[in-house]
Amino acid sequence: MDKILSRLSTATGALAVGAFTVNSCIYNVDGGERAVLFDTLRGGILPDVRDEGTHFIIPMVQRPVIIDVRTKPREIPSVTGTKDLQMVNIN
């Protein structure tokens, strides 16, 4: 009985370590975002850009930097004149 519990606890510990390792190697890039990788061994930001989806990294060496690339509306107020010389605000 002690051997079974010992093997079970060893297997559970190995499974937990494996799950933690896999979880730290994966990151998600949502829709409307892009990611660049900061790599400490290669000296900075890597030139390739990652699109949406799930991607792999090397933990403790690479770090994803997520950037929002969605277009944002911007209001530019303008005052203009009509043919009959009235001033109109356009937003």
Short mmCIF file of C-alpha atoms in Angstrom, two decimals:
data_model
loop_
_atom_site.label_atom_id
_atom_site.label_comp_id
_atom_site.label_asym_id
_atom_site.label_seq_id
_atom_site.Cartn_x
_atom_site.Cartn_y
_atom_site.Cartn_z
CA MET A 1 0.00 0.00 0.00
CA ASP A 2 2.86 2.39 0.78
CA LYS A 3 4.45 1.68 -2.62
CA ILE A 4 1.21 2.50 -4.41
CA LEU A 5 0.80 5.80 -2.55
CA SER A 6 4.46 6.65 -3.14
CA ARG A 7 4.15 6.04 -6.87
CA LEU A 8 0.85 7.93 -7.00
CA SER A 9 2.35 10.98 -5.27
CA THR A 10 5.40 10.88 -7.54
CA ALA A 11 3.19 10.68 -10.63
CA THR A 12 0.99 13.51 -9.36
CA GLY A 13 4.02 15.70 -8.66
CA ALA A 14 5.47 14.99 -12.11
CA LEU A 15 2.13 15.79 -13.72
CA ALA A 16 1.89 19.09 -11.82
CA VAL A 17 5.43 20.11 -12.81
CA GLY A 18 4.72 19.17 -16.44
CA ALA A 19 1.45 21.13 -16.50
CA PHE A 20 3.18 24.20 -15.01
CA THR A 21 5.99 23.98 -17.58
CA VAL A 22 3.59 23.69 -20.53
CA ASN A 23 1.47 26.55 -19.17
CA SER A 24 4.49 28.85 -18.90
CA CYS A 25 5.56 28.03 -22.51
CA ILE A 26 2.27 29.12 -24.13
CA TYR A 27 0.78 32.58 -24.64
CA ASN A 28 -2.27 33.85 -26.53
CA VAL A 29 -2.55 36.83 -28.86
CA ASP A 30 -6.18 38.01 -29.10
CA GLY A 31 -7.93 39.42 -32.16
CA GLY A 32 -6.89 42.97 -33.01
CA GLU A 33 -3.53 42.52 -31.31
CA ARG A 34 -0.02 41.59 -32.41
CA ALA A 35 2.95 40.43 -30.38
CA VAL A 36 6.69 40.91 -30.62
CA LEU A 37 9.12 38.80 -28.63
CA PHE A 38 11.74 40.25 -26.33
CA ASP A 39 14.63 37.79 -26.22
CA THR A 40 17.30 38.23 -23.55
CA LEU A 41 19.82 35.90 -25.22
CA ARG A 42 19.67 37.44 -28.69
CA GLY A 43 19.82 40.98 -27.40
CA GLY A 44 16.41 42.57 -27.68
CA ILE A 45 13.24 42.50 -29.72
CA LEU A 46 13.09 39.89 -32.48
CA PRO A 47 12.17 41.15 -35.98
CA ASP A 48 9.18 38.85 -36.59
CA VAL A 49 5.66 39.85 -35.56
CA ARG A 50 3.25 37.23 -34.22
CA ASP A 51 -0.37 37.28 -35.38
CA GLU A 52 -3.45 36.16 -33.45
CA GLY A 53 -3.50 32.72 -31.92
CA THR A 54 -1.58 30.56 -29.50
CA HIS A 55 2.21 30.66 -29.66
CA PHE A 56 5.13 29.05 -27.85
CA ILE A 57 8.00 30.79 -26.03
CA ILE A 58 11.05 29.77 -24.07
CA PRO A 59 10.28 30.69 -20.44
CA MET A 60 12.76 32.96 -18.64
CA VAL A 61 14.43 33.76 -22.00
CA GLN A 62 11.64 35.18 -24.15
CA ARG A 63 8.83 37.52 -23.14
CA PRO A 64 5.93 38.50 -25.41
CA VAL A 65 5.01 42.17 -25.71
CA ILE A 66 1.36 42.47 -26.78
CA ILE A 67 0.42 45.54 -28.87
CA ASP A 68 -3.11 46.68 -29.75
CA VAL A 69 -3.35 47.40 -33.51
CA ARG A 70 -7.07 48.19 -33.80
CA THR A 71 -8.00 51.46 -35.45
CA LYS A 72 -9.57 53.94 -33.09
CA PRO A 73 -12.03 56.61 -34.23
CA ARG A 74 -10.99 60.18 -33.67
CA GLU A 75 -13.24 63.22 -33.79
CA ILE A 76 -11.83 66.33 -35.40
CA PRO A 77 -14.18 69.30 -35.03
CA SER A 78 -14.27 71.64 -38.00
CA VAL A 79 -16.08 74.89 -38.73
CA THR A 80 -16.93 75.49 -42.35
CA GLY A 81 -19.07 77.86 -44.39
CA THR A 82 -21.99 77.04 -46.68
CA LYS A 83 -23.00 78.66 -50.00
CA ASP A 84 -25.24 81.14 -48.22
CA LEU A 85 -22.33 82.18 -45.92
CA GLN A 86 -23.58 80.49 -42.71
CA MET A 87 -21.07 78.84 -40.39
CA VAL A 88 -21.62 75.13 -39.68
CA ASN A 89 -19.90 72.93 -37.09
CA ILE A 90 -18.95 69.49 -38.39
CA ASN A 91 -17.92 66.77 -35.94
#
